[in-house]
JSON list of C-alpha atoms in Angstrom, two decimals:
[
{"chain": "A", "resi": 1, "resn": "MET", "atom": "CA", "xyz": [-10.89, -4.14, 10.31]},
{"chain": "A", "resi": 2, "resn": "LEU", "atom": "CA", "xyz": [-8.00, -4.33, 11.79]},
{"chain": "A", "resi": 3, "resn": "ILE", "atom": "CA", "xyz": [-6.71, -0.98, 12.05]},
{"chain": "A", "resi": 4, "resn": "GLU", "atom": "CA", "xyz": [-8.81, 2.56, 12.44]},
{"chain": "A", "resi": 5, "resn": "ARG", "atom": "CA", "xyz": [-5.91, 5.45, 12.26]},
{"chain": "A", "resi": 6, "resn": "ALA", "atom": "CA", "xyz": [-2.13, 5.23, 12.27]},
{"chain": "A", "resi": 7, "resn": "TYR", "atom": "CA", "xyz": [-0.64, 7.81, 13.69]},
{"chain": "A", "resi": 8, "resn": "ALA", "atom": "CA", "xyz": [3.53, 9.32, 14.72]},
{"chain": "A", "resi": 9, "resn": "HIS", "atom": "CA", "xyz": [4.70, 10.78, 17.19]},
{"chain": "A", "resi": 10, "resn": "LEU", "atom": "CA", "xyz": [7.75, 12.86, 17.39]},
{"chain": "A", "resi": 11, "resn": "PRO", "atom": "CA", "xyz": [9.88, 13.43, 20.59]},
{"chain": "A", "resi": 12, "resn": "PRO", "atom": "CA", "xyz": [10.54, 17.46, 21.67]},
{"chain": "A", "resi": 13, "resn": "GLU", "atom": "CA", "xyz": [14.44, 16.39, 20.66]},
{"chain": "A", "resi": 14, "resn": "LEU", "atom": "CA", "xyz": [13.53, 15.26, 16.80]},
{"chain": "A", "resi": 15, "resn": "GLN", "atom": "CA", "xyz": [10.90, 18.14, 16.82]},
{"chain": "A", "resi": 16, "resn": "GLY", "atom": "CA", "xyz": [13.52, 20.80, 14.77]},
{"chain": "A", "resi": 17, "resn": "GLU", "atom": "CA", "xyz": [15.26, 20.59, 11.93]},
{"chain": "A", "resi": 18, "resn": "GLU", "atom": "CA", "xyz": [14.98, 16.54, 12.36]},
{"chain": "A", "resi": 19, "resn": "GLY", "atom": "CA", "xyz": [11.52, 16.82, 11.91]},
{"chain": "A", "resi": 20, "resn": "ARG", "atom": "CA", "xyz": [11.73, 18.58, 8.49]},
{"chain": "A", "resi": 21, "resn": "ARG", "atom": "CA", "xyz": [14.10, 16.18, 6.55]},
{"chain": "A", "resi": 22, "resn": "TRP", "atom": "CA", "xyz": [12.68, 12.46, 4.51]},
{"chain": "A", "resi": 23, "resn": "PRO", "atom": "CA", "xyz": [10.68, 11.12, 5.21]},
{"chain": "A", "resi": 24, "resn": "TRP", "atom": "CA", "xyz": [8.31, 13.82, 6.69]},
{"chain": "A", "resi": 25, "resn": "SER", "atom": "CA", "xyz": [9.09, 16.07, 4.36]},
{"chain": "A", "resi": 26, "resn": "VAL", "atom": "CA", "xyz": [6.86, 14.03, 2.86]},
{"chain": "A", "resi": 27, "resn": "PRO", "atom": "CA", "xyz": [3.28, 15.55, 3.05]},
{"chain": "A", "resi": 28, "resn": "CYS", "atom": "CA", "xyz": [1.28, 12.57, 3.05]},
{"chain": "A", "resi": 29, "resn": "VAL", "atom": "CA", "xyz": [3.81, 11.55, 5.94]},
{"chain": "A", "resi": 30, "resn": "ARG", "atom": "CA", "xyz": [3.52, 14.61, 7.58]},
{"chain": "A", "resi": 31, "resn": "GLN", "atom": "CA", "xyz": [-0.04, 14.37, 8.02]},
{"chain": "A", "resi": 32, "resn": "LEU", "atom": "CA", "xyz": [0.56, 11.44, 10.31]},
{"chain": "A", "resi": 33, "resn": "LEU", "atom": "CA", "xyz": [2.21, 14.18, 12.95]},
{"chain": "A", "resi": 34, "resn": "ASP", "atom": "CA", "xyz": [0.41, 16.82, 11.86]},
{"chain": "A", "resi": 35, "resn": "ASP", "atom": "CA", "xyz": [-3.46, 15.88, 10.80]},
{"chain": "A", "resi": 36, "resn": "GLY", "atom": "CA", "xyz": [-4.64, 13.23, 13.96]},
{"chain": "A", "resi": 37, "resn": "GLY", "atom": "CA", "xyz": [-3.19, 10.71, 11.39]},
{"chain": "A", "resi": 38, "resn": "LEU", "atom": "CA", "xyz": [-4.08, 8.36, 8.78]},
{"chain": "A", "resi": 39, "resn": "ARG", "atom": "CA", "xyz": [-8.07, 7.31, 9.31]},
{"chain": "A", "resi": 40, "resn": "PHE", "atom": "CA", "xyz": [-9.31, 4.28, 8.07]},
{"chain": "A", "resi": 41, "resn": "SER", "atom": "CA", "xyz": [-13.00, 3.68, 7.31]},
{"chain": "A", "resi": 42, "resn": "ALA", "atom": "CA", "xyz": [-12.81, 0.46, 4.97]},
{"chain": "A", "resi": 43, "resn": "PRO", "atom": "CA", "xyz": [-11.43, -2.53, 4.73]},
{"chain": "A", "resi": 44, "resn": "VAL", "atom": "CA", "xyz": [-9.33, -1.99, 1.86]},
{"chain": "A", "resi": 45, "resn": "THR", "atom": "CA", "xyz": [-7.85, 1.45, 1.55]},
{"chain": "A", "resi": 46, "resn": "PHE", "atom": "CA", "xyz": [-5.83, 2.51, -2.04]},
{"chain": "A", "resi": 47, "resn": "LEU", "atom": "CA", "xyz": [-3.89, 4.70, -2.57]},
{"chain": "A", "resi": 48, "resn": "VAL", "atom": "CA", "xyz": [-2.81, 6.78, -5.36]},
{"chain": "A", "resi": 49, "resn": "GLY", "atom": "CA", "xyz": [-1.29, 9.75, -6.92]},
{"chain": "A", "resi": 50, "resn": "GLU", "atom": "CA", "xyz": [1.55, 10.76, -9.41]},
{"chain": "A", "resi": 51, "resn": "ASN", "atom": "CA", "xyz": [5.01, 9.40, -9.23]},
{"chain": "A", "resi": 52, "resn": "GLY", "atom": "CA", "xyz": [7.13, 10.80, -6.46]},
{"chain": "A", "resi": 53, "resn": "SER", "atom": "CA", "xyz": [3.89, 11.79, -3.97]},
{"chain": "A", "resi": 54, "resn": "GLY", "atom": "CA", "xyz": [4.83, 9.75, -0.88]},
{"chain": "A", "resi": 55, "resn": "LYS", "atom": "CA", "xyz": [2.28, 7.00, -1.53]},
{"chain": "A", "resi": 56, "resn": "SER", "atom": "CA", "xyz": [5.09, 3.89, -1.86]},
{"chain": "A", "resi": 57, "resn": "THR", "atom": "CA", "xyz": [6.88, 5.77, 1.72]},
{"chain": "A", "resi": 58, "resn": "LEU", "atom": "CA", "xyz": [4.06, 5.75, 3.15]},
{"chain": "A", "resi": 59, "resn": "VAL", "atom": "CA", "xyz": [3.25, 2.19, 2.78]},
{"chain": "A", "resi": 60, "resn": "GLU", "atom": "CA", "xyz": [6.16, 0.85, 3.22]},
{"chain": "A", "resi": 61, "resn": "GLY", "atom": "CA", "xyz": [6.10, 3.18, 6.84]},
{"chain": "A", "resi": 62, "resn": "LEU", "atom": "CA", "xyz": [2.39, 1.00, 7.65]},
{"chain": "A", "resi": 63, "resn": "ALA", "atom": "CA", "xyz": [3.98, -1.96, 7.07]},
{"chain": "A", "resi": 64, "resn": "GLU", "atom": "CA", "xyz": [7.04, -1.90, 8.71]},
{"chain": "A", "resi": 65, "resn": "GLY", "atom": "CA", "xyz": [4.93, -0.67, 11.80]},
{"chain": "A", "resi": 66, "resn": "PHE", "atom": "CA", "xyz": [2.85, -3.74, 11.95]},
{"chain": "A", "resi": 67, "resn": "GLY", "atom": "CA", "xyz": [5.99, -6.00, 12.29]},
{"chain": "A", "resi": 68, "resn": "LEU", "atom": "CA", "xyz": [5.91, -6.73, 8.10]},
{"chain": "A", "resi": 69, "resn": "ASP", "atom": "CA", "xyz": [9.38, -6.96, 6.74]},
{"chain": "A", "resi": 70, "resn": "PRO", "atom": "CA", "xyz": [10.42, -3.38, 4.48]},
{"chain": "A", "resi": 71, "resn": "TYR", "atom": "CA", "xyz": [12.11, -6.18, 1.70]},
{"chain": "A", "resi": 72, "resn": "GLY", "atom": "CA", "xyz": [8.48, -7.76, 1.30]},
{"chain": "A", "resi": 73, "resn": "GLY", "atom": "CA", "xyz": [7.33, -10.76, 2.90]},
{"chain": "A", "resi": 74, "resn": "ARG", "atom": "CA", "xyz": [4.90, -12.39, 5.06]},
{"chain": "A", "resi": 75, "resn": "ALA", "atom": "CA", "xyz": [4.20, -10.56, 9.08]},
{"chain": "A", "resi": 76, "resn": "GLY", "atom": "CA", "xyz": [5.96, -12.45, 12.14]},
{"chain": "A", "resi": 77, "resn": "TYR", "atom": "CA", "xyz": [9.40, -12.60, 10.87]},
{"chain": "A", "resi": 78, "resn": "ARG", "atom": "CA", "xyz": [12.21, -10.94, 9.03]},
{"chain": "A", "resi": 79, "resn": "HIS", "atom": "CA", "xyz": [12.48, -12.84, 4.82]},
{"chain": "A", "resi": 80, "resn": "VAL", "atom": "CA", "xyz": [15.64, -11.12, 3.69]},
{"chain": "A", "resi": 81, "resn": "SER", "atom": "CA", "xyz": [16.60, -7.53, 5.71]},
{"chain": "A", "resi": 82, "resn": "ASP", "atom": "CA", "xyz": [17.80, -7.27, 8.57]},
{"chain": "A", "resi": 83, "resn": "ARG", "atom": "CA", "xyz": [17.80, -3.56, 8.67]},
{"chain": "A", "resi": 84, "resn": "ALA", "atom": "CA", "xyz": [16.46, -1.51, 11.82]},
{"chain": "A", "resi": 85, "resn": "ARG", "atom": "CA", "xyz": [13.23, -0.05, 11.08]},
{"chain": "A", "resi": 86, "resn": "SER", "atom": "CA", "xyz": [12.98, 3.16, 9.09]},
{"chain": "A", "resi": 87, "resn": "PRO", "atom": "CA", "xyz": [12.43, 6.15, 11.19]},
{"chain": "A", "resi": 88, "resn": "LEU", "atom": "CA", "xyz": [9.26, 5.87, 9.53]},
{"chain": "A", "resi": 89, "resn": "GLY", "atom": "CA", "xyz": [8.44, 2.68, 10.36]},
{"chain": "A", "resi": 90, "resn": "GLU", "atom": "CA", "xyz": [10.21, 3.33, 13.66]},
{"chain": "A", "resi": 91, "resn": "ARG", "atom": "CA", "xyz": [7.67, 5.93, 14.62]},
{"chain": "A", "resi": 92, "resn": "VAL", "atom": "CA", "xyz": [4.08, 4.48, 13.71]},
{"chain": "A", "resi": 93, "resn": "ARG", "atom": "CA", "xyz": [1.73, 3.75, 15.80]},
{"chain": "A", "resi": 94, "resn": "PHE", "atom": "CA", "xyz": [-1.69, 2.54, 15.06]},
{"chain": "A", "resi": 95, "resn": "ASP", "atom": "CA", "xyz": [-5.81, 2.60, 17.13]},
{"chain": "A", "resi": 96, "resn": "ALA", "atom": "CA", "xyz": [-6.79, -0.89, 16.62]},
{"chain": "A", "resi": 97, "resn": "THR", "atom": "CA", "xyz": [-10.32, -2.00, 16.23]},
{"chain": "A", "resi": 98, "resn": "ALA", "atom": "CA", "xyz": [-11.28, -4.55, 18.85]},
{"chain": "A", "resi": 99, "resn": "SER", "atom": "CA", "xyz": [-10.18, -7.87, 16.73]},
{"chain": "A", "resi": 100, "resn": "GLY", "atom": "CA", "xyz": [-6.87, -6.01, 15.55]},
{"chain": "A", "resi": 101, "resn": "ARG", "atom": "CA", "xyz": [-6.20, -5.41, 19.00]},
{"chain": "A", "resi": 102, "resn": "ARG", "atom": "CA", "xyz": [-3.99, -8.48, 19.72]},
{"chain": "A", "resi": 103, "resn": "MET", "atom": "CA", "xyz": [-1.97, -7.95, 16.66]},
{"chain": "A", "resi": 104, "resn": "VAL", "atom": "CA", "xyz": [-1.29, -5.04, 17.24]},
{"chain": "A", "resi": 105, "resn": "ARG", "atom": "CA", "xyz": [-0.31, -4.82, 21.16]},
{"chain": "A", "resi": 106, "resn": "GLY", "atom": "CA", "xyz": [0.91, -8.00, 21.34]},
{"chain": "A", "resi": 107, "resn": "PRO", "atom": "CA", "xyz": [4.25, -10.19, 19.89]},
{"chain": "A", "resi": 108, "resn": "ARG", "atom": "CA", "xyz": [5.20, -9.59, 16.35]},
{"chain": "A", "resi": 109, "resn": "THR", "atom": "CA", "xyz": [4.85, -13.10, 16.05]},
{"chain": "A", "resi": 110, "resn": "GLY", "atom": "CA", "xyz": [0.99, -12.82, 16.24]},
{"chain": "A", "resi": 111, "resn": "ARG", "atom": "CA", "xyz": [0.94, -10.80, 13.87]},
{"chain": "A", "resi": 112, "resn": "ARG", "atom": "CA", "xyz": [-0.57, -11.87, 10.46]},
{"chain": "A", "resi": 113, "resn": "GLY", "atom": "CA", "xyz": [-0.39, -9.72, 6.93]},
{"chain": "A", "resi": 114, "resn": "PHE", "atom": "CA", "xyz": [2.10, -10.00, 3.70]},
{"chain": "A", "resi": 115, "resn": "PHE", "atom": "CA", "xyz": [4.09, -7.00, 2.10]},
{"chain": "A", "resi": 116, "resn": "LEU", "atom": "CA", "xyz": [4.17, -7.43, -1.29]},
{"chain": "A", "resi": 117, "resn": "ARG", "atom": "CA", "xyz": [6.05, -3.88, -3.10]},
{"chain": "A", "resi": 118, "resn": "ALA", "atom": "CA", "xyz": [6.88, -4.76, -7.32]},
{"chain": "A", "resi": 119, "resn": "GLU", "atom": "CA", "xyz": [10.58, -4.23, -7.06]},
{"chain": "A", "resi": 120, "resn": "THR", "atom": "CA", "xyz": [10.92, -7.55, -4.83]},
{"chain": "A", "resi": 121, "resn": "ALA", "atom": "CA", "xyz": [8.20, -9.53, -5.15]},
{"chain": "A", "resi": 122, "resn": "MET", "atom": "CA", "xyz": [9.75, -12.38, -6.90]},
{"chain": "A", "resi": 123, "resn": "HIS", "atom": "CA", "xyz": [11.99, -12.57, -4.36]},
{"chain": "A", "resi": 124, "resn": "ALA", "atom": "CA", "xyz": [10.13, -12.41, -1.91]},
{"chain": "A", "resi": 125, "resn": "LEU", "atom": "CA", "xyz": [7.68, -14.70, -3.62]},
{"chain": "A", "resi": 126, "resn": "GLU", "atom": "CA", "xyz": [10.03, -17.50, -4.68]},
{"chain": "A", "resi": 127, "resn": "GLY", "atom": "CA", "xyz": [11.57, -17.19, -0.25]},
{"chain": "A", "resi": 128, "resn": "GLU", "atom": "CA", "xyz": [7.96, -18.02, 0.58]},
{"chain": "A", "resi": 129, "resn": "GLY", "atom": "CA", "xyz": [8.09, -21.28, -1.90]},
{"chain": "A", "resi": 130, "resn": "VAL", "atom": "CA", "xyz": [5.88, -19.70, -4.93]},
{"chain": "A", "resi": 131, "resn": "PRO", "atom": "CA", "xyz": [6.94, -21.74, -8.00]},
{"chain": "A", "resi": 132, "resn": "VAL", "atom": "CA", "xyz": [8.09, -18.61, -9.60]},
{"chain": "A", "resi": 133, "resn": "HIS", "atom": "CA", "xyz": [10.87, -19.28, -11.94]},
{"chain": "A", "resi": 134, "resn": "ASP", "atom": "CA", "xyz": [7.59, -22.03, -13.27]},
{"chain": "A", "resi": 135, "resn": "VAL", "atom": "CA", "xyz": [5.22, -19.56, -14.15]},
{"chain": "A", "resi": 136, "resn": "SER", "atom": "CA", "xyz": [4.61, -16.19, -15.68]},
{"chain": "A", "resi": 137, "resn": "HIS", "atom": "CA", "xyz": [5.75, -13.14, -13.82]},
{"chain": "A", "resi": 138, "resn": "GLY", "atom": "CA", "xyz": [1.42, -12.10, -12.95]},
{"chain": "A", "resi": 139, "resn": "GLU", "atom": "CA", "xyz": [1.23, -15.86, -13.06]},
{"chain": "A", "resi": 140, "resn": "GLY", "atom": "CA", "xyz": [3.66, -15.85, -10.30]},
{"chain": "A", "resi": 141, "resn": "PHE", "atom": "CA", "xyz": [1.69, -13.05, -8.33]},
{"chain": "A", "resi": 142, "resn": "LEU", "atom": "CA", "xyz": [-1.25, -14.48, -8.25]},
{"chain": "A", "resi": 143, "resn": "ALA", "atom": "CA", "xyz": [-0.58, -18.01, -6.96]},
{"chain": "A", "resi": 144, "resn": "ALA", "atom": "CA", "xyz": [1.36, -16.31, -4.51]},
{"chain": "A", "resi": 145, "resn": "PHE", "atom": "CA", "xyz": [-2.20, -14.02, -3.85]},
{"chain": "A", "resi": 146, "resn": "GLN", "atom": "CA", "xyz": [-4.28, -17.68, -3.56]},
{"chain": "A", "resi": 147, "resn": "GLU", "atom": "CA", "xyz": [-1.79, -19.19, -1.46]},
{"chain": "A", "resi": 148, "resn": "HIS", "atom": "CA", "xyz": [-0.77, -16.74, 0.89]},
{"chain": "A", "resi": 149, "resn": "PHE", "atom": "CA", "xyz": [-3.46, -13.93, 1.49]},
{"chain": "A", "resi": 150, "resn": "ARG", "atom": "CA", "xyz": [-6.09, -16.12, 3.12]},
{"chain": "A", "resi": 151, "resn": "ARG", "atom": "CA", "xyz": [-5.90, -15.87, 6.65]},
{"chain": "A", "resi": 152, "resn": "PRO", "atom": "CA", "xyz": [-6.89, -12.46, 8.35]},
{"chain": "A", "resi": 153, "resn": "GLY", "atom": "CA", "xyz": [-4.24, -9.96, 8.85]},
{"chain": "A", "resi": 154, "resn": "LEU", "atom": "CA", "xyz": [-2.91, -6.95, 7.69]},
{"chain": "A", "resi": 155, "resn": "TYR", "atom": "CA", "xyz": [-2.40, -7.30, 3.86]},
{"chain": "A", "resi": 156, "resn": "VAL", "atom": "CA", "xyz": [0.26, -4.30, 2.72]},
{"chain": "A", "resi": 157, "resn": "LEU", "atom": "CA", "xyz": [0.16, -3.85, -1.69]},
{"chain": "A", "resi": 158, "resn": "ASP", "atom": "CA", "xyz": [2.98, -1.35, -3.47]},
{"chain": "A", "resi": 159, "resn": "GLU", "atom": "CA", "xyz": [2.06, -1.48, -7.04]},
{"chain": "A", "resi": 160, "resn": "PRO", "atom": "CA", "xyz": [0.31, -5.26, -7.20]},
{"chain": "A", "resi": 161, "resn": "GLU", "atom": "CA", "xyz": [-1.08, -4.84, -10.88]},
{"chain": "A", "resi": 162, "resn": "ALA", "atom": "CA", "xyz": [2.56, -4.10, -12.24]},
{"chain": "A", "resi": 163, "resn": "ALA", "atom": "CA", "xyz": [2.61, -7.65, -13.11]},
{"chain": "A", "resi": 164, "resn": "LEU", "atom": "CA", "xyz": [-0.58, -8.28, -14.41]},
{"chain": "A", "resi": 165, "resn": "SER", "atom": "CA", "xyz": [-2.99, -8.78, -17.33]},
{"chain": "A", "resi": 166, "resn": "PHE", "atom": "CA", "xyz": [-6.19, -6.91, -17.87]},
{"chain": "A", "resi": 167, "resn": "ALA", "atom": "CA", "xyz": [-7.53, -10.20, -16.83]},
{"chain": "A", "resi": 168, "resn": "SER", "atom": "CA", "xyz": [-5.44, -10.84, -13.98]},
{"chain": "A", "resi": 169, "resn": "CYS", "atom": "CA", "xyz": [-6.06, -7.83, -12.78]},
{"chain": "A", "resi": 170, "resn": "LEU", "atom": "CA", "xyz": [-9.55, -8.12, -12.26]},
{"chain": "A", "resi": 171, "resn": "GLN", "atom": "CA", "xyz": [-8.67, -11.46, -10.57]},
{"chain": "A", "resi": 172, "resn": "LEU", "atom": "CA", "xyz": [-7.20, -9.68, -7.65]},
{"chain": "A", "resi": 173, "resn": "VAL", "atom": "CA", "xyz": [-9.67, -7.26, -7.11]},
{"chain": "A", "resi": 174, "resn": "GLY", "atom": "CA", "xyz": [-12.08, -10.81, -7.00]},
{"chain": "A", "resi": 175, "resn": "LEU", "atom": "CA", "xyz": [-9.11, -12.38, -4.30]},
{"chain": "A", "resi": 176, "resn": "LEU", "atom": "CA", "xyz": [-9.15, -8.37, -2.27]},
{"chain": "A", "resi": 177, "resn": "HIS", "atom": "CA", "xyz": [-12.83, -8.80, -2.22]},
{"chain": "A", "resi": 178, "resn": "GLN", "atom": "CA", "xyz": [-12.48, -12.22, -0.56]},
{"chain": "A", "resi": 179, "resn": "LEU", "atom": "CA", "xyz": [-10.51, -11.24, 1.72]},
{"chain": "A", "resi": 180, "resn": "ALA", "atom": "CA", "xyz": [-12.28, -7.88, 3.22]},
{"chain": "A", "resi": 181, "resn": "ASP", "atom": "CA", "xyz": [-14.98, -10.11, 3.65]},
{"chain": "A", "resi": 182, "resn": "SER", "atom": "CA", "xyz": [-12.93, -12.29, 5.77]},
{"chain": "A", "resi": 183, "resn": "GLY", "atom": "CA", "xyz": [-11.98, -9.71, 8.42]},
{"chain": "A", "resi": 184, "resn": "SER", "atom": "CA", "xyz": [-9.14, -8.64, 6.79]},
{"chain": "A", "resi": 185, "resn": "GLN", "atom": "CA", "xyz": [-7.90, -5.40, 6.14]},
{"chain": "A", "resi": 186, "resn": "ILE", "atom": "CA", "xyz": [-5.92, -3.58, 2.84]},
{"chain": "A", "resi": 187, "resn": "VAL", "atom": "CA", "xyz": [-3.88, -0.84, 1.81]},
{"chain": "A", "resi": 188, "resn": "CYS", "atom": "CA", "xyz": [-2.05, -0.66, -1.07]},
{"chain": "A", "resi": 189, "resn": "ALA", "atom": "CA", "xyz": [-0.54, 2.06, -3.26]},
{"chain": "A", "resi": 190, "resn": "THR", "atom": "CA", "xyz": [-1.79, 1.66, -7.10]},
{"chain": "A", "resi": 191, "resn": "HIS", "atom": "CA", "xyz": [-2.13, 3.32, -10.41]},
{"chain": "A", "resi": 192, "resn": "SER", "atom": "CA", "xyz": [-5.04, 1.25, -11.52]},
{"chain": "A", "resi": 193, "resn": "PRO", "atom": "CA", "xyz": [-8.04, 3.04, -12.07]},
{"chain": "A", "resi": 194, "resn": "LEU", "atom": "CA", "xyz": [-9.50, -1.07, -12.40]},
{"chain": "A", "resi": 195, "resn": "LEU", "atom": "CA", "xyz": [-8.77, -1.72, -8.66]},
{"chain": "A", "resi": 196, "resn": "THR", "atom": "CA", "xyz": [-9.85, 1.21, -7.52]},
{"chain": "A", "resi": 197, "resn": "ALA", "atom": "CA", "xyz": [-13.14, 0.54, -8.89]},
{"chain": "A", "resi": 198, "resn": "LEU", "atom": "CA", "xyz": [-13.63, -2.09, -6.46]},
{"chain": "A", "resi": 199, "resn": "PRO", "atom": "CA", "xyz": [-17.10, -1.35, -4.51]},
{"chain": "A", "resi": 200, "resn": "GLY", "atom": "CA", "xyz": [-16.80, -0.36, -0.88]},
{"chain": "A", "resi": 201, "resn": "ALA", "atom": "CA", "xyz": [-13.15, 0.46, -1.35]},
{"chain": "A", "resi": 202, "resn": "GLN", "atom": "CA", "xyz": [-11.97, 3.66, 0.33]},
{"chain": "A", "resi": 203, "resn": "ILE", "atom": "CA", "xyz": [-10.39, 5.60, -1.49]},
{"chain": "A", "resi": 204, "resn": "LEU", "atom": "CA", "xyz": [-7.38, 8.25, -0.92]},
{"chain": "A", "resi": 205, "resn": "GLU", "atom": "CA", "xyz": [-5.59, 10.68, -3.23]},
{"chain": "A", "resi": 206, "resn": "VAL", "atom": "CA", "xyz": [-2.03, 11.56, -2.70]},
{"chain": "A", "resi": 207, "resn": "ASP", "atom": "CA", "xyz": [-0.69, 15.16, -3.45]},
{"chain": "A", "resi": 208, "resn": "GLU", "atom": "CA", "xyz": [1.36, 17.61, -2.25]},
{"chain": "A", "resi": 209, "resn": "ARG", "atom": "CA", "xyz": [-1.55, 18.03, 0.25]},
{"chain": "A", "resi": 210, "resn": "GLY", "atom": "CA", "xyz": [-1.00, 15.07, 1.91]},
{"chain": "A", "resi": 211, "resn": "ALA", "atom": "CA", "xyz": [-3.33, 12.08, 1.24]},
{"chain": "A", "resi": 212, "resn": "HIS", "atom": "CA", "xyz": [-7.30, 13.51, 1.48]},
{"chain": "A", "resi": 213, "resn": "PRO", "atom": "CA", "xyz": [-11.08, 10.88, 0.46]},
{"chain": "A", "resi": 214, "resn": "ALA", "atom": "CA", "xyz": [-11.54, 11.21, -2.94]},
{"chain": "A", "resi": 215, "resn": "GLU", "atom": "CA", "xyz": [-14.14, 9.36, -5.59]},
{"chain": "A", "resi": 216, "resn": "TRP", "atom": "CA", "xyz": [-13.27, 7.07, -8.10]},
{"chain": "A", "resi": 217, "resn": "HIS", "atom": "CA", "xyz": [-15.11, 8.63, -11.06]},
{"chain": "A", "resi": 218, "resn": "GLU", "atom": "CA", "xyz": [-13.18, 12.22, -9.52]},
{"chain": "A", "resi": 219, "resn": "LEU", "atom": "CA", "xyz": [-9.67, 10.35, -9.81]},
{"chain": "A", "resi": 220, "resn": "ALA", "atom": "CA", "xyz": [-6.49, 12.75, -11.90]},
{"chain": "A", "resi": 221, "resn": "LEU", "atom": "CA", "xyz": [-5.73, 8.65, -13.17]},
{"chain": "A", "resi": 222, "resn": "VAL", "atom": "CA", "xyz": [-9.37, 7.72, -14.08]},
{"chain": "A", "resi": 223, "resn": "ASP", "atom": "CA", "xyz": [-9.69, 10.89, -16.02]},
{"chain": "A", "resi": 224, "resn": "HIS", "atom": "CA", "xyz": [-6.71, 10.43, -18.28]},
{"chain": "A", "resi": 225, "resn": "TRP", "atom": "CA", "xyz": [-7.45, 6.57, -18.81]},
{"chain": "A", "resi": 226, "resn": "ARG", "atom": "CA", "xyz": [-10.74, 7.74, -20.12]},
{"chain": "A", "resi": 227, "resn": "ARG", "atom": "CA", "xyz": [-9.85, 10.33, -22.54]},
{"chain": "A", "resi": 228, "resn": "TYR", "atom": "CA", "xyz": [-6.46, 8.98, -23.63]},
{"chain": "A", "resi": 229, "resn": "LEU", "atom": "CA", "xyz": [-8.88, 5.40, -24.83]},
{"chain": "A", "resi": 230, "resn": "ALA", "atom": "CA", "xyz": [-11.63, 7.69, -26.33]},
{"chain": "A", "resi": 231, "resn": "ASP", "atom": "CA", "xyz": [-9.04, 9.26, -28.10]},
{"chain": "A", "resi": 232, "resn": "PRO", "atom": "CA", "xyz": [-4.91, 8.21, -27.80]},
{"chain": "A", "resi": 233, "resn": "ARG", "atom": "CA", "xyz": [-3.58, 10.58, -30.20]},
{"chain": "A", "resi": 234, "resn": "ALA", "atom": "CA", "xyz": [-4.69, 13.99, -28.16]},
{"chain": "A", "resi": 235, "resn": "TYR", "atom": "CA", "xyz": [-2.11, 13.14, -26.23]},
{"chain": "A", "resi": 236, "resn": "LEU", "atom": "CA", "xyz": [0.63, 11.20, -28.41]},
{"chain": "A", "resi": 237, "resn": "ARG", "atom": "CA", "xyz": [0.74, 14.14, -30.65]},
{"chain": "A", "resi": 238, "resn": "HIS", "atom": "CA", "xyz": [2.59, 15.89, -27.86]},
{"chain": "A", "resi": 239, "resn": "ILE", "atom": "CA", "xyz": [4.55, 12.93, -27.90]},
{"chain": "A", "resi": 240, "resn": "CYS", "atom": "CA", "xyz": [5.68, 11.71, -31.01]},
{"chain": "A", "resi": 241, "resn": "GLU", "atom": "CA", "xyz": [4.77, 14.95, -33.69]}
]
């Protein structure tokens, strides 16, 4: 692991009205200020929750705070965007492990990792030399994972399953497992019960209370998928009839 805790601090002049605005109004983001931050207990952490819960905002802020381009891409340089860091990315700080201190405290160019976000992934991967136009969307994703997810670093993923089939998701699980074994750390926002079943992973469910630990079998998304696959009509009759 590289980081044990992510937290944020607002100076006194921003703790009033500014501190109640977005993104600080998002429960899982506010948690970085009020509850001692977000603690990581395993090399792989999954953030799961409904759309609008704030998990994508959180992972983007973590990526920015570590020095990853918010557009998506490798650490150490900006791939496309040249914007200033967001209010969250500007304020995020990390408590690092012994192996992570040089990356967290050293220059941006000394950091290792990758930020993959679903909506910009193909452009970011094309900039990394992945032949995205010569293969399918999912094949391009897997090629990028295999090519760029090698060196120990922080890998922040926002819904990487979006382009992947069931079989490809299984391949991604294997790659994440290998990456974690190599000394890397992964933080992944996802809706996938398949990915979150990775053995030994930390799972944080994100909702109106913030981000809190959960077991795989307790997740709402696992329960819904299990019930839907057992009896699709129990859901579809409310939508299609």
